[in-house]
């Protein structure tokens, strides 16, 4: 019998047995002691156990054995099956059906992908079998009666956080991920419900979110969370059934419950027990307040027990837990997270309903409650609740990073390609060894040819050796050509692969912009209600990719700007109506990519900033004089908003007005290599514009040379680059300036800031990089510009601490390291140098020409070849060189021009070199002038004759082949 037939029989047997279970189990909900159904379930489980054992699917056989033991325990009346436990068994049946379909494919992959789901279901059934007494369950809610909620049980004094998987991820880690995802849905849904209380789609999503949190909390034994989530779910179900309508006050209460759930999702295992004990009363009070929503006409007066509606989230106070801290019991019955209790108004899933895939569309409000596995996602689909994106999580100690499954798959694919491409190198290396062997053959053939020539055997053997050598040579050339073509193709492939792999890794570090905005709609709503304002928040570009580190850094600045906009940017409704505006103010938050940068704009249509009031505020704070304030441009006025402690608010409130926030925005932008500016039109609104790098992993830089070495300056921190002629520099009171846009900008040499040796200044333009901070602008003088380059940032070794003026390092294309300059730190260093008063200066044109004039050399030789060789050799080293063709012309030159050095030949017409040296040394005005004789004569008596005539060096013309001449020139007149 073929394998296909065996698999076919296996699937048929599983389908038959699972169908039997799905017929029996729903009946047991209403007739828990029906022996007929129990017997059929036992037989079906037994058949499944035999089938899975034959197929050697051990995990399936173990699960079926547990199910069989469970049915036997029911038959013996040692346990009773409640509704949620029957749902768990139905879900286990669905898992068995799924594994039978996966058996003909990659079974190991399926088991790996569903490990969390499988293990949790199996553990829940095992706990059910071990349970020796039946625990009470809540009454079901019907249309004619409302639920009553018992007093919260006393919380035991300890909690055990169960471990979930072999990889070390605990169930609490997955609970936090689940709670975080569902809290976002709850927050956003409640904000919509406040304005559209009958929105069926939103109520369905809210019910699902509360249902998922309830199931996940039950797994980890957080009874208080289970009860709170349950009553919240009942509220949403009742709203779906239109037995209640959620008012803004009801939404306030529900949002307080959401805050409690969000706080729990942000606690680690060590903080959780103490915090739960401290907030036990909060859970009880808010649970009762939420339950009161279900009692029309009988709602009690509610108080905000532990929450500030102005705050984005209450930060939990987490004292160090002790062994006496009250915490939930881990011994409560633990059903599968995939099988929560269906709410009474929600239809129970059909026994024949298939297992929905993670990609299944979200059902509408009329759809039955989804299958359990769609309510609590597996680890491979934790982000499904965030928009359908499957993700994997990487847990590095206390940091969890979400990476989409598609992105991770692409990275793995590229890594596999990279591994395959690396395997190409060894055969190529072997081919190079083969080439080396062939070259040795050619070498031996040439040696034999040489021997035949030396032995006068060329006619007999030489021709044969020559033909052989030529043939081997041609073979090597062809072989090298082929290998070079292969190498060129390999280089292109690896370059493309490296680029794709690099970009994919960068993408894995990016998150949609909306991931950093999840708390803002709720914050704006709470602030607006607190201030009696009507505010609409518009978010544009939610899917714009943003570096996760930048996204995290943006949270504080954006929070401050948004709070300021609501508090004293937007007017009260009556003020807006009086000004001819809509009573509802609008705040727009927009993100997009532009010019290789991330642009973020926050704007409002409020009252804007009065320029005259701002100018007067600046004067009152003694930041500028009255005359200077009158001359400030709009852009310069706006810059004062970013100073620490500066505020335009007329009064300080709990929300804003203390002068903190905008300086944080400026600092954050500069820290990541970006900028922020403000614009405002009085009566029309205010806007803030961030320009930030797309990622902190790669930075666009300007490469410059400082003291002969390359350095990188982030482009985002450069105001401008300027090339100046030296006569454009002004020297006033021992400081040098140049003028740009009617502003005097001080000059400081980069080598002095970095404490590097100064290079010899050439007669070339001055290269300047203009940089600034909030208060100062400087021109950084560098040796030259080397062009722009994208660099992959590599942090400095933390053992070095903070390196002055340097932020990070990178590698250039040739593998050489380069340092990236910290512009903010460099500006501070410049301020310190100016206070010290010890500035290095840029040589002015006259000074530079004077220095150059003192290094002028006269070369005297009758050979044009020698003259030109000496001239080029000296000019390449920066000297100015004149030439003369004989001694008389040389003598006339030294009498009429100023030279630092004379280099002369000996044998020349009209006046030889010895006579020229004597003339120079006997002249009182010229006898200081050093002279070097260079001659073909290398006898000792010739050397003595030249030195006696007064020459400082006597060199032979072989000195051209090394540095002898240059060293002699440097010795006499310097570099």
mmCIF file of N, CA, C and O in Angstrom, residues 286-349:
data_model
loop_
_atom_site.group_PDB
_atom_site.id
_atom_site.type_symbol
_atom_site.label_atom_id
_atom_site.label_comp_id
_atom_site.label_asym_id
_atom_site.label_seq_id
_atom_site.Cartn_x
_atom_site.Cartn_y
_atom_site.Cartn_z
ATOM 1 N N UNK A 286 -13.197 49.236 40.282
ATOM 2 C CA UNK A 286 -13.472 49.467 38.861
ATOM 3 C C UNK A 286 -14.332 48.349 38.292
ATOM 4 O O UNK A 286 -15.214 48.575 37.465
ATOM 5 N N UNK A 287 -14.111 47.113 38.773
ATOM 6 C CA UNK A 287 -14.962 46.011 38.330
ATOM 7 C C UNK A 287 -16.415 46.272 38.695
ATOM 8 O O UNK A 287 -17.333 46.070 37.894
ATOM 9 N N UNK A 288 -16.632 46.769 39.925
ATOM 10 C CA UNK A 288 -18.003 47.066 40.350
ATOM 11 C C UNK A 288 -18.587 48.217 39.537
ATOM 12 O O UNK A 288 -19.771 48.221 39.197
ATOM 13 N N UNK A 289 -17.743 49.244 39.230
ATOM 14 C CA UNK A 289 -18.218 50.368 38.424
ATOM 15 C C UNK A 289 -18.607 49.913 37.026
ATOM 16 O O UNK A 289 -19.617 50.358 36.470
ATOM 17 N N UNK A 290 -17.802 49.017 36.438
ATOM 18 C CA UNK A 290 -18.129 48.504 35.111
ATOM 19 C C UNK A 290 -19.396 47.659 35.173
ATOM 20 O O UNK A 290 -20.268 47.732 34.294
ATOM 21 N N UNK A 291 -19.536 46.853 36.235
ATOM 22 C CA UNK A 291 -20.737 46.028 36.385
ATOM 23 C C UNK A 291 -21.987 46.898 36.517
ATOM 24 O O UNK A 291 -23.071 46.532 36.049
ATOM 25 N N UNK A 292 -21.835 48.086 37.152
ATOM 26 C CA UNK A 292 -22.983 48.980 37.327
ATOM 27 C C UNK A 292 -23.491 49.510 36.001
ATOM 28 O O UNK A 292 -24.659 49.907 35.897
ATOM 29 N N UNK A 293 -22.645 49.526 34.975
ATOM 30 C CA UNK A 293 -23.089 49.990 33.654
ATOM 31 C C UNK A 293 -24.185 49.088 33.124
ATOM 32 O O UNK A 293 -25.068 49.524 32.379
ATOM 33 N N UNK A 294 -24.151 47.813 33.518
ATOM 34 C CA UNK A 294 -25.135 46.839 33.045
ATOM 35 C C UNK A 294 -26.490 46.976 33.742
ATOM 36 O O UNK A 294 -27.415 46.199 33.477
ATOM 37 N N UNK A 295 -26.603 47.947 34.684
ATOM 38 C CA UNK A 295 -27.838 48.113 35.453
ATOM 39 C C UNK A 295 -28.434 49.478 35.147
ATOM 40 O O UNK A 295 -28.193 50.447 35.858
ATOM 41 N N UNK A 296 -29.191 49.601 34.064
ATOM 42 C CA UNK A 296 -29.776 50.902 33.674
ATOM 43 C C UNK A 296 -30.598 51.491 34.791
ATOM 44 O O UNK A 296 -31.413 50.808 35.418
ATOM 45 N N UNK A 297 -30.377 52.742 35.068
ATOM 46 C CA UNK A 297 -31.134 53.435 36.109
ATOM 47 C C UNK A 297 -30.597 53.190 37.493
ATOM 48 O O UNK A 297 -31.015 53.843 38.444
ATOM 49 N N UNK A 298 -29.684 52.272 37.640
ATOM 50 C CA UNK A 298 -29.187 51.976 38.977
ATOM 51 C C UNK A 298 -27.703 52.157 39.102
ATOM 52 O O UNK A 298 -27.083 51.555 39.961
ATOM 53 N N UNK A 299 -27.125 52.966 38.240
ATOM 54 C CA UNK A 299 -25.676 53.151 38.279
ATOM 55 C C UNK A 299 -25.291 54.005 39.466
ATOM 56 O O UNK A 299 -25.829 55.083 39.691
ATOM 57 N N UNK A 300 -24.306 53.547 40.172
ATOM 58 C CA UNK A 300 -23.881 54.294 41.353
ATOM 59 C C UNK A 300 -22.907 55.393 40.957
ATOM 60 O O UNK A 300 -22.357 55.412 39.866
ATOM 61 N N UNK A 301 -22.739 56.317 41.868
ATOM 62 C CA UNK A 301 -21.780 57.401 41.618
ATOM 63 C C UNK A 301 -20.379 56.814 41.542
ATOM 64 O O UNK A 301 -19.948 56.098 42.435
ATOM 65 N N UNK A 302 -19.680 57.141 40.457
ATOM 66 C CA UNK A 302 -18.362 56.558 40.264
ATOM 67 C C UNK A 302 -17.288 57.568 40.629
ATOM 68 O O UNK A 302 -17.428 58.760 40.423
ATOM 69 N N UNK A 303 -16.175 57.061 41.107
ATOM 70 C CA UNK A 303 -15.022 57.909 41.417
ATOM 71 C C UNK A 303 -13.809 57.337 40.714
ATOM 72 O O UNK A 303 -13.713 56.143 40.481
ATOM 73 N N UNK A 304 -12.907 58.214 40.402
ATOM 74 C CA UNK A 304 -11.658 57.761 39.787
ATOM 75 C C UNK A 304 -10.742 57.288 40.895
ATOM 76 O O UNK A 304 -10.110 58.074 41.590
ATOM 77 N N UNK A 305 -10.686 55.990 41.033
ATOM 78 C CA UNK A 305 -9.998 55.429 42.194
ATOM 79 C C UNK A 305 -8.493 55.566 42.120
ATOM 80 O O UNK A 305 -7.858 55.801 43.122
ATOM 81 N N UNK A 306 -7.948 55.358 40.973
ATOM 82 C CA UNK A 306 -6.477 55.338 40.922
ATOM 83 C C UNK A 306 -5.942 55.948 39.648
ATOM 84 O O UNK A 306 -4.803 55.756 39.338
ATOM 85 N N UNK A 307 -6.798 56.738 38.951
ATOM 86 C CA UNK A 307 -6.358 57.175 37.641
ATOM 87 C C UNK A 307 -6.504 58.673 37.480
ATOM 88 O O UNK A 307 -7.463 59.269 37.948
ATOM 89 N N UNK A 308 -5.553 59.246 36.785
ATOM 90 C CA UNK A 308 -5.578 60.652 36.417
ATOM 91 C C UNK A 308 -5.959 60.724 34.950
ATOM 92 O O UNK A 308 -5.205 60.283 34.093
ATOM 93 N N UNK A 309 -7.132 61.303 34.641
ATOM 94 C CA UNK A 309 -7.582 61.306 33.245
ATOM 95 C C UNK A 309 -6.717 62.193 32.383
ATOM 96 O O UNK A 309 -6.787 62.124 31.163
ATOM 97 N N UNK A 310 -5.891 63.031 32.997
ATOM 98 C CA UNK A 310 -4.998 63.865 32.192
ATOM 99 C C UNK A 310 -3.775 63.110 31.744
ATOM 100 O O UNK A 310 -3.056 63.534 30.864
ATOM 101 N N UNK A 311 -3.525 61.985 32.411
ATOM 102 C CA UNK A 311 -2.283 61.280 32.110
ATOM 103 C C UNK A 311 -2.499 60.286 30.996
ATOM 104 O O UNK A 311 -3.570 59.735 30.829
ATOM 105 N N UNK A 312 -1.432 60.033 30.282
ATOM 106 C CA UNK A 312 -1.493 59.021 29.219
ATOM 107 C C UNK A 312 -1.660 57.647 29.817
ATOM 108 O O UNK A 312 -2.411 56.818 29.347
ATOM 109 N N UNK A 313 -0.961 57.391 30.895
ATOM 110 C CA UNK A 313 -1.040 56.087 31.562
ATOM 111 C C UNK A 313 -0.517 56.263 32.967
ATOM 112 O O UNK A 313 0.417 57.027 33.209
ATOM 113 N N UNK A 314 -1.108 55.608 33.929
ATOM 114 C CA UNK A 314 -0.631 55.684 35.311
ATOM 115 C C UNK A 314 0.573 54.782 35.453
ATOM 116 O O UNK A 314 0.507 53.596 35.170
ATOM 117 N N UNK A 315 1.661 55.352 35.864
ATOM 118 C CA UNK A 315 2.851 54.530 36.057
ATOM 119 C C UNK A 315 2.720 53.753 37.349
ATOM 120 O O UNK A 315 2.518 54.338 38.411
ATOM 121 N N UNK A 316 2.794 52.465 37.296
ATOM 122 C CA UNK A 316 2.588 51.675 38.515
ATOM 123 C C UNK A 316 3.687 51.906 39.517
ATOM 124 O O UNK A 316 4.864 51.977 39.170
ATOM 125 N N UNK A 317 3.277 52.054 40.743
ATOM 126 C CA UNK A 317 4.261 52.141 41.816
ATOM 127 C C UNK A 317 4.610 50.733 42.232
ATOM 128 O O UNK A 317 3.779 49.986 42.706
ATOM 129 N N UNK A 318 5.836 50.368 42.033
ATOM 130 C CA UNK A 318 6.218 48.965 42.207
ATOM 131 C C UNK A 318 7.276 48.818 43.283
ATOM 132 O O UNK A 318 8.455 48.816 43.012
ATOM 133 N N UNK A 319 6.865 48.752 44.564
ATOM 134 C CA UNK A 319 7.853 48.512 45.600
ATOM 135 C C UNK A 319 8.453 47.126 45.457
ATOM 136 O O UNK A 319 7.898 46.257 44.821
ATOM 137 N N UNK A 320 9.574 46.948 46.073
ATOM 138 C CA UNK A 320 10.205 45.628 46.022
ATOM 139 C C UNK A 320 9.303 44.620 46.688
ATOM 140 O O UNK A 320 8.908 44.777 47.843
ATOM 141 N N UNK A 321 8.881 43.608 45.948
ATOM 142 C CA UNK A 321 7.922 42.661 46.522
ATOM 143 C C UNK A 321 8.547 41.821 47.622
ATOM 144 O O UNK A 321 9.728 41.505 47.587
ATOM 145 N N UNK A 322 7.713 41.477 48.593
ATOM 146 C CA UNK A 322 8.191 40.555 49.613
ATOM 147 C C UNK A 322 7.307 39.319 49.609
ATOM 148 O O UNK A 322 6.310 39.222 48.917
ATOM 149 N N UNK A 323 7.683 38.402 50.429
ATOM 150 C CA UNK A 323 6.969 37.122 50.418
ATOM 151 C C UNK A 323 5.561 37.250 50.939
ATOM 152 O O UNK A 323 4.748 36.364 50.756
ATOM 153 N N UNK A 324 5.237 38.383 51.600
ATOM 154 C CA UNK A 324 3.905 38.536 52.158
ATOM 155 C C UNK A 324 2.956 39.274 51.221
ATOM 156 O O UNK A 324 1.812 39.499 51.558
ATOM 157 N N UNK A 325 3.451 39.692 50.063
ATOM 158 C CA UNK A 325 2.614 40.469 49.151
ATOM 159 C C UNK A 325 1.465 39.626 48.654
ATOM 160 O O UNK A 325 1.661 38.522 48.183
ATOM 161 N N UNK A 326 0.220 40.158 48.772
ATOM 162 C CA UNK A 326 -0.926 39.391 48.273
ATOM 163 C C UNK A 326 -0.931 39.373 46.765
ATOM 164 O O UNK A 326 -0.804 40.386 46.125
ATOM 165 N N UNK A 327 -1.109 38.206 46.207
ATOM 166 C CA UNK A 327 -1.113 38.041 44.756
ATOM 167 C C UNK A 327 -2.112 36.967 44.389
ATOM 168 O O UNK A 327 -2.541 36.186 45.211
ATOM 169 N N UNK A 328 -2.468 36.896 43.095
ATOM 170 C CA UNK A 328 -3.462 35.896 42.695
ATOM 171 C C UNK A 328 -2.957 34.489 42.852
ATOM 172 O O UNK A 328 -1.774 34.206 42.830
ATOM 173 N N UNK A 329 -3.878 33.595 42.977
ATOM 174 C CA UNK A 329 -3.541 32.187 43.122
ATOM 175 C C UNK A 329 -3.247 31.549 41.794
ATOM 176 O O UNK A 329 -3.958 31.741 40.834
ATOM 177 N N UNK A 330 -2.198 30.765 41.743
ATOM 178 C CA UNK A 330 -1.944 30.023 40.510
ATOM 179 C C UNK A 330 -2.737 28.726 40.442
ATOM 180 O O UNK A 330 -2.645 27.998 39.467
ATOM 181 N N UNK A 331 -3.490 28.438 41.495
ATOM 182 C CA UNK A 331 -4.170 27.140 41.546
ATOM 183 C C UNK A 331 -5.573 27.171 40.956
ATOM 184 O O UNK A 331 -6.277 26.178 40.959
ATOM 185 N N UNK A 332 -5.996 28.357 40.483
ATOM 186 C CA UNK A 332 -7.320 28.398 39.875
ATOM 187 C C UNK A 332 -7.320 27.589 38.607
ATOM 188 O O UNK A 332 -6.301 27.412 37.977
ATOM 189 N N UNK A 333 -8.512 27.018 38.243
ATOM 190 C CA UNK A 333 -8.559 26.174 37.037
ATOM 191 C C UNK A 333 -8.067 26.947 35.835
ATOM 192 O O UNK A 333 -8.418 28.097 35.637
ATOM 193 N N UNK A 334 -7.224 26.314 35.035
ATOM 194 C CA UNK A 334 -6.576 26.996 33.917
ATOM 195 C C UNK A 334 -7.060 26.408 32.613
ATOM 196 O O UNK A 334 -6.571 25.376 32.179
ATOM 197 N N UNK A 335 -8.037 27.003 31.970
ATOM 198 C CA UNK A 335 -8.451 26.501 30.669
ATOM 199 C C UNK A 335 -7.487 26.953 29.605
ATOM 200 O O UNK A 335 -6.625 27.746 29.847
ATOM 201 N N UNK A 336 -7.682 26.417 28.448
ATOM 202 C CA UNK A 336 -6.841 26.805 27.322
ATOM 203 C C UNK A 336 -7.086 28.240 26.955
ATOM 204 O O UNK A 336 -8.197 28.726 26.987
ATOM 205 N N UNK A 337 -6.010 28.985 26.610
ATOM 206 C CA UNK A 337 -6.217 30.346 26.142
ATOM 207 C C UNK A 337 -6.985 30.372 24.847
ATOM 208 O O UNK A 337 -7.524 31.380 24.448
ATOM 209 N N UNK A 338 -7.031 29.229 24.163
ATOM 210 C CA UNK A 338 -7.762 29.192 22.920
ATOM 211 C C UNK A 338 -9.246 28.862 23.127
ATOM 212 O O UNK A 338 -10.001 28.729 22.182
ATOM 213 N N UNK A 339 -9.654 28.669 24.377
ATOM 214 C CA UNK A 339 -11.042 28.289 24.590
ATOM 215 C C UNK A 339 -11.675 29.103 25.689
ATOM 216 O O UNK A 339 -11.964 28.625 26.760
ATOM 217 N N UNK A 340 -11.848 30.421 25.513
ATOM 218 C CA UNK A 340 -12.490 31.249 26.526
ATOM 219 C C UNK A 340 -13.991 31.000 26.590
ATOM 220 O O UNK A 340 -14.573 30.406 25.708
ATOM 221 N N UNK A 341 -14.607 31.509 27.662
ATOM 222 C CA UNK A 341 -16.051 31.332 27.829
ATOM 223 C C UNK A 341 -16.776 32.242 26.863
ATOM 224 O O UNK A 341 -16.573 33.431 26.863
ATOM 225 N N UNK A 342 -17.640 31.720 26.018
ATOM 226 C CA UNK A 342 -18.397 32.613 25.140
ATOM 227 C C UNK A 342 -19.370 33.426 25.961
ATOM 228 O O UNK A 342 -19.952 32.941 26.927
ATOM 229 N N UNK A 343 -19.517 34.672 25.610
ATOM 230 C CA UNK A 343 -20.482 35.494 26.315
ATOM 231 C C UNK A 343 -21.880 35.016 25.991
ATOM 232 O O UNK A 343 -22.130 34.453 24.939
ATOM 233 N N UNK A 344 -22.838 35.219 26.891
ATOM 234 C CA UNK A 344 -24.171 34.645 26.724
ATOM 235 C C UNK A 344 -24.858 35.087 25.453
ATOM 236 O O UNK A 344 -25.627 34.341 24.871
ATOM 237 N N UNK A 345 -24.618 36.343 25.032
ATOM 238 C CA UNK A 345 -25.304 36.812 23.841
ATOM 239 C C UNK A 345 -24.600 36.400 22.568
ATOM 240 O O UNK A 345 -25.073 36.694 21.481
ATOM 241 N N UNK A 346 -23.463 35.785 22.692
ATOM 242 C CA UNK A 346 -22.712 35.412 21.501
ATOM 243 C C UNK A 346 -23.017 33.989 21.133
ATOM 244 O O UNK A 346 -22.960 33.089 21.968
ATOM 245 N N UNK A 347 -23.323 33.699 19.879
ATOM 246 C CA UNK A 347 -23.593 32.318 19.467
ATOM 247 C C UNK A 347 -22.391 31.435 19.689
ATOM 248 O O UNK A 347 -21.262 31.857 19.527
ATOM 249 N N UNK A 348 -22.657 30.200 20.077
ATOM 250 C CA UNK A 348 -21.566 29.248 20.294
ATOM 251 C C UNK A 348 -21.116 28.707 18.949
ATOM 252 O O UNK A 348 -21.925 28.448 18.070
ATOM 253 N N UNK A 349 -19.797 28.546 18.737
ATOM 254 C CA UNK A 349 -19.336 28.067 17.454
ATOM 255 C C UNK A 349 -19.948 26.716 17.108
ATOM 256 O O UNK A 349 -20.129 25.847 17.952
#
